[in-house]
Short mmCIF file of C-alpha atoms in Angstrom, two decimals:
data_model
loop_
_atom_site.label_atom_id
_atom_site.label_comp_id
_atom_site.label_asym_id
_atom_site.label_seq_id
_atom_site.Cartn_x
_atom_site.Cartn_y
_atom_site.Cartn_z
CA MET A 2 0.00 0.00 0.00
CA GLU A 3 1.39 3.35 -0.95
CA HIS A 4 1.35 6.37 1.26
CA ASN A 5 -1.43 8.90 0.79
CA ASP A 6 -1.57 11.41 -2.03
CA ARG A 7 1.77 10.50 -3.54
CA SER A 8 2.32 8.43 -6.64
CA SER A 9 4.77 5.57 -6.84
CA GLN A 10 7.85 6.21 -8.92
CA GLU A 11 10.98 4.26 -9.73
CA VAL A 12 14.36 5.76 -9.02
CA ASP A 13 17.16 5.39 -11.50
CA GLY A 14 20.48 4.20 -10.15
CA VAL A 15 23.08 6.82 -9.34
CA SER A 16 26.49 5.83 -10.61
CA CYS A 17 29.38 6.15 -8.18
CA GLY A 18 31.78 9.01 -8.85
CA SER A 19 29.62 10.78 -11.42
CA SER A 20 29.90 14.54 -11.50
CA THR A 21 28.22 17.41 -13.30
CA SER A 22 30.67 20.05 -12.15
CA GLY A 23 33.57 21.35 -14.27
CA SER A 24 36.73 19.25 -14.25
CA PRO A 25 40.31 20.55 -14.27
CA GLU A 26 42.00 20.42 -17.65
CA MET A 27 43.42 16.98 -18.29
CA ASP A 28 47.20 16.72 -18.74
CA ARG A 29 46.91 13.29 -20.36
CA ASN A 30 44.76 11.48 -22.83
CA PRO A 31 41.43 10.39 -21.34
CA SER A 32 41.02 6.75 -20.41
CA PRO A 33 39.05 4.64 -22.85
CA PRO A 34 35.45 4.01 -21.91
CA PRO A 35 34.82 0.80 -19.99
CA LYS A 36 33.81 -2.23 -21.94
CA GLU A 37 30.08 -2.70 -22.32
CA ASP A 38 30.01 -5.88 -20.29
CA GLU A 39 31.90 -4.18 -17.44
CA THR A 40 29.37 -1.34 -17.42
CA GLU A 41 26.47 -3.77 -17.36
CA ALA A 42 28.11 -5.77 -14.59
CA GLY A 43 28.49 -2.62 -12.51
CA GLU A 44 24.86 -1.68 -13.04
CA GLU A 45 23.71 -5.15 -12.14
CA ALA A 46 25.79 -5.11 -8.97
CA ASP A 47 24.22 -1.80 -7.97
CA ALA A 48 20.66 -2.89 -8.74
CA ILE A 49 18.44 -4.16 -5.96
CA GLY A 50 17.31 -7.65 -6.93
CA GLU A 51 15.56 -7.66 -10.28
CA THR A 52 14.67 -3.97 -10.06
CA VAL A 53 16.34 -0.88 -11.47
CA TYR A 54 16.56 0.68 -8.05
CA SER A 55 20.08 1.61 -6.93
CA LYS A 56 21.70 0.26 -3.78
CA HIS A 57 24.08 3.21 -3.75
CA TRP A 58 21.24 5.71 -3.91
CA LEU A 59 19.40 3.94 -1.11
CA PHE A 60 22.54 3.80 1.06
CA SER A 61 23.08 7.50 0.46
CA THR A 62 19.50 8.41 1.37
CA LEU A 63 19.52 6.43 4.61
CA THR A 64 22.92 7.87 5.51
CA ARG A 65 21.60 11.40 5.06
CA LEU A 66 18.64 10.48 7.25
CA ILE A 67 20.91 9.19 10.02
CA GLU A 68 23.12 12.29 9.83
CA MET A 69 20.12 14.62 10.05
CA VAL A 70 18.67 12.89 13.11
CA THR A 71 22.11 12.76 14.74
CA ASP A 72 22.53 16.50 14.21
CA GLN A 73 19.10 17.05 15.70
CA GLY A 74 20.04 15.01 18.77
CA ASN A 75 23.11 17.19 19.32
CA GLY A 76 21.04 20.37 19.21
CA PRO A 77 19.03 22.08 21.98
CA ASN A 78 16.20 20.11 23.57
CA ASP A 79 13.54 22.47 22.24
CA PHE A 80 14.88 22.24 18.72
CA SER A 81 12.04 21.42 16.31
CA MET A 82 13.42 19.75 13.24
CA GLU A 83 12.13 20.67 9.80
CA LEU A 84 12.49 17.97 7.18
CA MET A 85 14.39 19.34 4.17
CA ASP A 86 12.43 19.19 0.93
CA ASP A 87 15.03 17.18 -0.99
CA LEU A 88 15.39 14.58 1.76
CA GLU A 89 11.62 14.36 2.19
CA GLU A 90 11.25 13.73 -1.54
CA ASP A 91 13.87 10.99 -1.48
CA LEU A 92 12.36 9.36 1.62
CA CYS A 93 8.97 9.37 -0.11
CA LYS A 94 10.61 7.53 -2.99
CA VAL A 95 11.91 4.95 -0.51
CA TRP A 96 8.38 4.71 0.88
CA ASP A 97 7.05 3.86 -2.57
CA MET A 98 10.00 1.59 -3.40
CA ALA A 99 9.33 -0.48 -0.28
CA MET A 100 6.20 -1.83 -1.98
CA ASN A 101 8.56 -3.90 -4.15
CA LYS A 102 9.42 -7.25 -2.58
CA ASP A 103 13.08 -7.12 -3.63
CA VAL A 104 13.45 -3.68 -2.09
CA ALA A 105 11.65 -4.72 1.09
CA VAL A 106 13.95 -7.72 1.51
CA PHE A 107 17.02 -5.60 0.81
CA LEU A 108 15.94 -2.99 3.36
CA GLN A 109 15.49 -5.77 5.90
CA GLU A 110 18.95 -7.19 5.18
CA PHE A 111 20.43 -3.71 5.39
CA LYS A 112 18.96 -3.34 8.91
CA ALA A 113 16.77 -0.46 7.74
CA PRO A 114 14.07 -1.28 10.36
CA ASP A 115 16.59 -0.62 13.14
CA ILE A 116 17.59 2.64 11.47
CA LEU A 117 13.97 3.71 11.06
CA LEU A 118 13.15 2.71 14.62
CA GLY A 119 16.01 4.87 15.87
CA VAL A 120 14.76 7.76 13.76
CA ILE A 121 11.20 7.38 15.09
CA ALA A 122 12.46 7.36 18.66
CA LYS A 123 14.44 10.60 18.18
CA SER A 124 12.29 12.39 15.63
CA GLN A 125 10.70 15.70 16.47
CA SER A 126 9.14 15.97 13.02
CA PRO A 127 5.66 14.46 12.62
CA ARG A 128 6.15 14.22 8.88
CA LEU A 129 9.40 12.28 9.29
CA THR A 130 7.77 9.90 11.76
CA GLU A 131 4.88 9.33 9.36
CA ILE A 132 7.23 8.49 6.48
CA CYS A 133 9.31 6.09 8.56
CA VAL A 134 6.23 4.22 9.79
CA GLY A 135 4.90 4.22 6.23
CA ILE A 136 8.07 2.58 4.91
CA LEU A 137 7.80 -0.11 7.57
CA GLY A 138 4.13 -0.56 6.68
CA ASN A 139 4.99 -1.23 3.04
CA MET A 140 7.76 -3.63 4.02
CA ALA A 141 5.27 -5.53 6.18
CA CYS A 142 3.13 -6.32 3.12
CA PHE A 143 5.41 -9.30 2.43
CA HIS A 144 5.33 -12.37 4.64
CA ASP A 145 9.02 -12.79 5.47
CA THR A 146 9.66 -9.11 6.18
CA CYS A 147 6.44 -8.93 8.18
CA VAL A 148 7.55 -11.83 10.36
CA SER A 149 10.97 -10.24 10.89
CA LEU A 150 9.48 -6.85 11.78
CA SER A 151 6.97 -8.43 14.14
CA GLN A 152 9.68 -10.28 16.03
CA ASN A 153 11.39 -6.98 16.85
CA SER A 154 10.12 -6.36 20.37
CA ASP A 155 11.44 -2.79 20.50
CA LEU A 156 9.57 -1.95 17.32
CA GLY A 157 6.42 -3.50 18.76
CA THR A 158 6.68 -1.36 21.87
CA VAL A 159 7.26 1.84 19.94
CA LEU A 160 4.38 1.24 17.54
CA LEU A 161 1.89 0.71 20.36
CA LEU A 162 3.15 3.87 22.05
CA LEU A 163 2.66 5.76 18.77
CA LEU A 164 -1.08 5.12 19.07
CA GLY A 165 -0.99 7.85 21.69
CA ASP A 166 0.52 10.33 19.23
CA ASN A 167 -1.48 13.44 18.28
CA ASP A 168 -0.55 13.53 14.57
CA PRO A 169 -3.34 12.02 12.40
CA PRO A 170 -1.10 10.94 9.47
CA THR A 171 1.27 9.17 11.86
CA LEU A 172 -1.66 7.48 13.59
CA LEU A 173 -3.06 6.41 10.24
CA GLU A 174 0.21 4.77 9.15
CA THR A 175 0.67 3.15 12.57
CA CYS A 176 -2.79 1.57 12.42
CA ARG A 177 -2.14 0.42 8.86
CA LEU A 178 1.11 -1.24 9.89
CA LEU A 179 -0.52 -2.97 12.86
CA LEU A 180 -3.38 -4.23 10.68
CA THR A 181 -0.96 -5.51 8.07
CA CYS A 182 1.02 -7.45 10.66
CA MET A 183 -2.11 -8.85 12.30
CA SER A 184 -3.32 -10.15 8.94
CA GLN A 185 -0.44 -12.66 9.00
CA PRO A 186 -1.52 -15.72 11.01
CA ASP A 187 2.12 -16.49 11.87
CA VAL A 188 2.57 -13.31 13.90
CA ALA A 189 -0.97 -12.21 14.82
CA PRO A 190 -0.80 -13.98 18.23
CA LEU A 191 2.40 -12.08 19.01
CA TRP A 192 0.72 -8.73 18.41
CA LEU A 193 -2.39 -9.73 20.33
CA GLU A 194 -0.27 -10.64 23.34
CA ARG A 195 1.55 -7.29 23.18
CA ILE A 196 -1.76 -5.43 23.03
CA ARG A 197 -3.14 -7.42 25.98
CA GLN A 198 -0.11 -6.31 27.99
CA GLN A 199 -0.55 -2.65 27.03
CA PRO A 200 -3.79 -1.28 28.58
CA ALA A 201 -2.95 2.16 27.19
CA VAL A 202 -3.79 0.91 23.69
CA CYS A 203 -7.48 0.81 24.58
CA GLY A 204 -7.41 4.36 25.92
CA SER A 205 -5.59 5.65 22.86
CA LEU A 206 -8.06 4.10 20.43
CA ARG A 207 -11.06 5.23 22.47
CA PHE A 208 -9.77 8.78 22.44
CA ILE A 209 -9.26 8.75 18.67
CA MET A 210 -12.74 7.39 18.01
CA SER A 211 -14.47 9.82 20.35
CA SER A 212 -12.58 12.96 19.31
CA SER A 213 -11.19 12.69 15.78
CA THR A 214 -12.92 14.10 12.71
CA ASN A 215 -10.37 12.63 10.29
CA VAL A 216 -12.38 10.20 8.18
CA ASP A 217 -9.43 8.12 6.94
CA LEU A 218 -8.14 7.74 10.49
CA LEU A 219 -11.54 6.78 11.89
CA VAL A 220 -11.93 4.15 9.18
CA LYS A 221 -8.53 2.61 9.89
CA VAL A 222 -9.00 2.68 13.68
CA GLY A 223 -12.39 1.03 13.22
CA GLU A 224 -10.79 -1.73 11.15
CA LEU A 225 -8.16 -2.24 13.85
CA VAL A 226 -10.69 -2.46 16.69
CA ASP A 227 -12.89 -4.80 14.66
CA LYS A 228 -9.90 -7.02 13.92
CA LEU A 229 -8.93 -7.13 17.58
CA PHE A 230 -12.46 -7.97 18.75
CA ASP A 231 -12.85 -10.61 16.06
CA GLU A 232 -9.51 -12.27 16.83
CA ASP A 233 -9.44 -12.09 20.62
CA GLU A 234 -12.58 -12.22 22.75
CA GLU A 235 -10.55 -11.68 25.91
CA ILE A 236 -9.30 -8.32 24.64
CA MET A 237 -12.90 -7.32 23.89
CA LYS A 238 -14.08 -8.35 27.36
CA SER A 239 -11.20 -6.51 28.99
CA TRP A 240 -11.80 -3.32 27.06
CA VAL A 241 -15.51 -3.13 27.92
CA SER A 242 -14.83 -3.84 31.59
CA THR A 243 -11.76 -1.71 32.30
CA PRO A 244 -12.26 1.95 33.29
CA PRO A 245 -9.77 4.60 32.11
CA SER A 246 -6.36 4.33 33.76
CA GLU A 247 -5.30 6.97 36.26
CA SER A 248 -2.27 7.62 34.07
CA ASP A 249 -4.47 8.23 31.04
CA PRO A 250 -4.16 11.94 30.14
CA HIS A 251 -7.73 11.88 28.83
CA LYS A 252 -9.27 9.97 31.73
CA ASP A 253 -11.57 12.84 32.74
CA THR A 254 -13.18 13.05 29.30
CA GLN A 255 -12.70 9.45 28.20
CA GLN A 256 -15.76 7.56 26.98
CA ASP A 257 -16.24 3.84 27.37
CA ILE A 258 -15.43 1.67 24.35
CA ALA A 259 -19.07 1.24 23.26
CA SER A 260 -19.75 4.98 23.40
CA SER A 261 -16.53 5.66 21.51
CA LEU A 262 -17.52 3.24 18.76
CA LEU A 263 -20.94 4.92 18.54
CA GLU A 264 -19.38 8.39 18.41
CA ALA A 265 -17.13 7.40 15.51
CA ALA A 266 -19.96 5.69 13.67
CA THR A 267 -22.09 8.81 14.02
CA GLN A 268 -19.26 10.88 12.58
CA LEU A 269 -18.85 8.51 9.62
CA ARG A 270 -22.53 8.22 8.75
CA SER A 271 -22.51 11.30 6.55
CA GLU A 272 -18.83 11.27 5.59
CA SER A 273 -18.23 7.63 4.67
CA PRO A 274 -21.33 5.43 5.06
CA GLU A 275 -19.57 2.33 3.69
CA ALA A 276 -17.07 2.56 6.56
CA LEU A 277 -19.88 1.95 9.05
CA GLU A 278 -19.54 -1.78 8.45
CA VAL A 279 -16.58 -2.31 10.78
CA TYR A 280 -18.17 -0.20 13.51
CA LEU A 281 -21.52 -1.96 13.29
CA HIS A 282 -19.73 -5.30 13.33
CA SER A 283 -17.62 -4.32 16.36
CA LEU A 284 -20.72 -3.19 18.26
CA GLN A 285 -22.54 -6.35 17.25
CA LEU A 286 -19.62 -8.43 18.55
CA LEU A 287 -20.09 -6.75 21.94
CA THR A 288 -23.57 -8.28 22.12
CA THR A 289 -22.11 -11.80 21.86
CA VAL A 290 -20.56 -11.68 25.35
CA GLU A 291 -22.20 -10.92 28.68
CA GLU A 292 -19.71 -8.17 29.51
CA GLY A 293 -20.45 -6.47 26.24
CA MET A 294 -24.22 -6.56 26.69
CA GLN A 295 -23.86 -5.11 30.18
CA ALA A 296 -21.72 -2.33 28.77
CA LEU A 297 -24.53 -1.51 26.35
CA VAL A 298 -27.70 -1.88 28.44
CA SER A 299 -26.71 -1.00 32.00
CA ASP A 300 -27.88 2.26 33.56
CA GLY A 301 -26.16 5.21 31.94
CA ALA A 302 -24.87 3.10 29.04
CA CYS A 303 -25.28 4.02 25.39
CA GLY A 304 -27.67 1.21 24.48
CA ARG A 305 -30.73 3.41 23.89
CA ALA A 306 -28.72 5.95 21.92
CA LEU A 307 -27.25 3.10 19.89
CA TRP A 308 -30.72 1.72 19.21
CA ALA A 309 -31.89 5.12 17.97
CA PHE A 310 -28.83 5.52 15.72
CA VAL A 311 -28.96 2.07 14.13
CA SER A 312 -32.75 2.22 13.68
CA LYS A 313 -32.35 5.53 11.91
CA ILE A 314 -29.73 4.32 9.43
CA VAL A 315 -31.69 1.13 8.71
CA CYS A 316 -34.90 3.08 8.07
CA GLU A 317 -33.42 6.11 6.31
CA ASP A 318 -30.15 5.05 4.68
CA PHE A 319 -30.45 1.40 3.69
CA CYS A 320 -32.79 -0.54 1.40
CA GLN A 321 -35.24 2.24 0.57
CA ALA A 322 -38.56 1.71 -1.23
CA ASP A 323 -37.28 3.27 -4.46
CA ASP A 324 -34.07 1.17 -4.51
CA PRO A 325 -33.70 -1.81 -6.85
CA PRO A 326 -33.61 -5.26 -5.20
CA LEU A 327 -29.95 -5.52 -6.22
CA ILE A 328 -29.18 -3.00 -3.47
CA LEU A 329 -29.10 -5.92 -1.03
CA GLN A 330 -25.86 -7.11 -2.60
CA GLU A 331 -24.28 -3.74 -1.92
CA GLN A 332 -25.64 -3.33 1.59
CA LYS A 333 -25.78 -6.86 3.00
CA ALA A 334 -22.49 -6.48 4.88
CA LEU A 335 -23.88 -3.38 6.59
CA LEU A 336 -27.42 -4.60 7.16
CA ALA A 337 -26.54 -7.96 8.73
CA PRO A 338 -24.65 -6.59 11.78
CA ALA A 339 -27.08 -3.67 12.07
CA LEU A 340 -30.11 -5.94 12.36
CA ALA A 341 -28.29 -8.41 14.64
CA LEU A 342 -27.43 -5.47 16.87
CA LEU A 343 -31.02 -4.21 16.92
CA SER A 344 -32.31 -7.69 17.67
CA ALA A 345 -29.97 -8.09 20.64
CA LEU A 346 -30.76 -4.64 22.03
CA HIS A 347 -34.50 -5.17 21.62
CA SER A 348 -34.45 -8.37 23.63
CA SER A 349 -32.65 -6.63 26.52
CA LEU A 350 -34.10 -3.12 26.44
CA GLN A 351 -37.61 -3.98 25.16
CA MET A 352 -37.55 -1.00 22.84
CA ASP A 353 -40.68 0.01 20.94
CA ILE A 354 -40.61 -0.94 17.27
CA SER A 355 -41.62 1.78 14.84
CA ALA A 356 -43.80 1.20 11.79
CA GLU A 357 -40.84 2.35 9.66
CA LEU A 358 -38.54 -0.31 11.10
CA ILE A 359 -41.13 -3.03 10.52
CA GLY A 360 -41.44 -1.79 6.96
CA SER A 361 -37.67 -2.01 6.49
CA LEU A 362 -37.61 -5.62 7.72
CA ILE A 363 -40.40 -6.59 5.34
CA ARG A 364 -38.73 -4.76 2.45
CA ILE A 365 -35.46 -6.61 2.96
CA LEU A 366 -37.24 -9.96 2.66
CA GLN A 367 -39.19 -8.71 -0.36
CA PHE A 368 -36.05 -7.47 -2.10
CA ASN A 369 -34.33 -10.77 -1.40
CA ALA A 370 -37.18 -12.73 -2.98
CA GLU A 371 -37.22 -10.45 -6.04
CA TYR A 372 -33.43 -10.54 -6.38
CA CYS A 373 -33.33 -14.34 -6.21
CA GLN A 374 -36.07 -14.60 -8.84
CA SER A 375 -34.30 -12.19 -11.20
CA ARG A 376 -30.95 -13.92 -10.76
CA THR A 377 -32.47 -17.32 -11.48
CA ALA A 378 -34.23 -16.00 -14.58
CA GLY A 379 -31.11 -14.20 -15.77
CA SER A 380 -28.93 -17.26 -15.36
CA SER A 381 -31.28 -19.51 -17.28
CA GLU A 382 -31.64 -17.03 -20.16
CA SER A 383 -28.01 -16.04 -20.61
CA GLY A 384 -26.31 -19.25 -19.63
CA GLU A 385 -23.58 -17.21 -17.98
CA SER A 386 -22.11 -18.49 -14.72
CA GLN A 387 -19.94 -17.01 -12.03
CA LYS A 388 -17.08 -18.75 -10.31
CA GLU A 389 -18.49 -21.23 -7.83
CA GLU A 390 -16.45 -19.83 -4.96
CA GLU A 391 -17.77 -16.30 -5.53
CA LYS A 392 -21.34 -17.58 -5.64
CA GLN A 393 -20.87 -19.40 -2.35
CA VAL A 394 -19.47 -16.33 -0.63
CA GLU A 395 -22.36 -14.20 -1.86
CA ASP A 396 -24.91 -16.82 -0.82
CA VAL A 397 -23.45 -17.09 2.66
CA GLN A 398 -23.57 -13.35 3.25
CA LEU A 399 -27.06 -12.96 1.89
CA LYS A 400 -28.28 -16.01 3.76
CA ALA A 401 -26.99 -14.56 7.02
CA LEU A 402 -28.83 -11.30 6.37
CA VAL A 403 -32.10 -13.04 5.49
CA GLU A 404 -31.94 -15.35 8.51
CA THR A 405 -31.21 -12.44 10.86
CA THR A 406 -34.03 -10.38 9.36
CA ALA A 407 -36.53 -13.23 9.52
CA GLU A 408 -35.64 -14.05 13.12
CA PHE A 409 -35.98 -10.42 14.20
CA LEU A 410 -39.22 -9.90 12.27
CA SER A 411 -40.77 -13.02 13.81
CA VAL A 412 -40.08 -11.65 17.28
CA VAL A 413 -41.52 -8.28 16.32
CA ILE A 414 -44.66 -9.87 14.84
CA MET A 415 -45.33 -11.80 18.04
CA GLU A 416 -45.35 -8.47 19.89
CA LEU A 417 -47.57 -6.68 17.38
CA THR A 418 -50.85 -5.17 18.44
CA LYS A 419 -53.77 -4.27 16.16
CA ASP A 420 -53.02 -0.56 16.57
CA VAL A 421 -49.38 -0.89 15.53
CA LEU A 422 -50.24 -3.17 12.62
CA SER A 423 -52.91 -0.72 11.52
CA SER A 424 -50.27 2.03 11.40
CA VAL A 425 -47.95 -0.21 9.39
CA VAL A 426 -50.66 -0.84 6.81
CA LYS A 427 -51.93 2.75 6.63
CA GLU A 428 -48.40 4.12 6.15
CA GLY A 429 -47.85 1.78 3.22
CA HIS A 430 -45.20 -0.42 4.81
CA LEU A 431 -47.15 -3.65 4.27
CA THR A 432 -48.01 -4.11 0.60
CA GLU A 433 -49.33 -7.30 -0.98
CA GLU A 434 -45.94 -8.10 -2.55
CA GLY A 435 -44.05 -7.38 0.64
CA CYS A 436 -46.46 -9.37 2.75
CA VAL A 437 -46.30 -12.45 0.52
CA SER A 438 -42.49 -12.29 0.31
CA ALA A 439 -42.08 -11.87 4.06
CA VAL A 440 -44.47 -14.66 4.95
CA GLY A 441 -42.93 -16.92 2.32
CA THR A 442 -39.56 -16.47 4.05
CA LEU A 443 -40.94 -16.89 7.56
CA VAL A 444 -42.65 -20.23 7.01
CA PRO A 445 -42.13 -22.93 8.01
CA GLN A 446 -39.55 -22.01 10.66
CA HIS A 447 -41.57 -19.14 12.13
CA ARG A 448 -45.05 -20.46 11.46
CA THR A 449 -46.42 -19.31 14.83
CA ALA A 450 -45.49 -15.72 14.04
CA VAL A 451 -47.21 -16.00 10.65
CA GLN A 452 -50.34 -17.36 12.28
CA HIS A 453 -50.34 -14.44 14.69
CA LEU A 454 -49.91 -11.99 11.79
CA VAL A 455 -52.78 -13.56 9.83
CA GLY A 456 -55.00 -13.36 12.89
CA LEU A 457 -54.31 -9.65 13.32
CA LEU A 458 -54.71 -8.94 9.60
CA SER A 459 -58.10 -10.66 9.62
CA GLU A 460 -59.27 -7.79 11.81
CA VAL A 461 -57.12 -4.94 10.44
CA GLU A 462 -56.85 -5.74 6.70
CA PRO A 463 -58.89 -8.87 5.82
CA LYS A 464 -57.88 -8.76 2.13
CA LEU A 465 -54.19 -9.20 3.00
CA ALA A 466 -55.08 -12.04 5.35
CA ASP A 467 -56.96 -13.80 2.55
CA ILE A 468 -54.03 -13.30 0.16
CA ILE A 469 -51.62 -14.90 2.62
CA LYS A 470 -53.96 -17.86 3.11
CA LYS A 471 -54.32 -18.24 -0.65
CA TYR A 472 -50.61 -18.20 -1.51
CA ILE A 473 -49.20 -19.84 1.62
CA PRO A 474 -51.40 -22.47 3.29
CA ILE A 475 -51.01 -22.31 7.05
CA SER A 476 -52.08 -25.09 9.35
CA SER A 477 -53.52 -23.71 12.57
CA ASN A 478 -52.36 -26.69 14.60
CA VAL A 479 -48.67 -26.44 13.63
CA SER A 480 -46.38 -24.26 15.69
CA SER A 481 -42.75 -23.28 15.31
#
């Protein structure tokens, strides 16, 4: 992954001893040019792996970096270093070059991580710190270099401390590097153990989520928290149960982890709706453990505010009446955790269900039925087929959404009164097509809920009740 807002570019090798300055007048005949094979051999020796990147140029750039940081360390304590434009440009080239595997391996062999770690530790320039972490992040994209970087305990300590930095670009690159390392199964346990031993990580991430307005940073922090919760339930339990540390500089204003996740999700709703997925999933994961549910529904917790927020995005942002059924494919990864979250909160908080929310649940099942019908018809007409693996992944995600929706809707139906159902019908949330699709999905697993719905419709809207009985026979003596 390249660093932000800069394009990748290759750097031509710099030949040793070349000069563009005037030379003194020669007092002898010039030497003959080197033989072609000697020139090629020299270029090959200077090239990094199979690339055209120059070892000499890279050595020179890192040497200049070391010299600059050394000079800074010898200056006054309040000296604020400014990164020179030419060195910044060259370091950015190294940043881009590190996306090449040969370069990443060469940097590792050259002990560049130790050099960069030393620079990070001494740097007083946020931009320099960002670039150094970015270079390490690109190096970590390759398995062997990722393993080597992860085994550096000093680097691990420094990176976790950097989560408490106040520079958004540095925080962004730090989170990216941590995520990259944790994506490698070989070293993920090592990082999880380090994070378990560093309680300050939780406080740092909570502070970012509850206070930052940087969209890119909020997205990356959300991905990191989601990854941590998904990989290690003990970390999740610890973070929802542990109050802010006395040494936490933000302890007086620090929110709990659930409130911080909600704050970030609220910020992202208008800025980057697709990024809500990791936050909704993280919050939904909290509902899978007792400690997490307590953190959401106890007195003074954010459970009711979370219910209001998620209900609003489900009713107003997702799967609208004028959307095509195909929208489910785009929104299934967002809708599934959102509805699972609402279902869990409803069972604990006994929240009232609005007519709009009931309409959204019915519409999801209707859109699913229409989408499946159109896909089946399209496949039979065109004869085109997707890769089997892709079809299975899509089916699994959509199946999870439909099952979650059906389960939640069945619970809601069992709690329906004639007055609420009357509002649902009058406001246009229960059409003939939607009703048939929803009931068709609910039976046979949720037959009791369907029977209850038919009974209410017989009094509120007899025509719909008759339609359900016509299309979907329901035995009165069979229960779910």
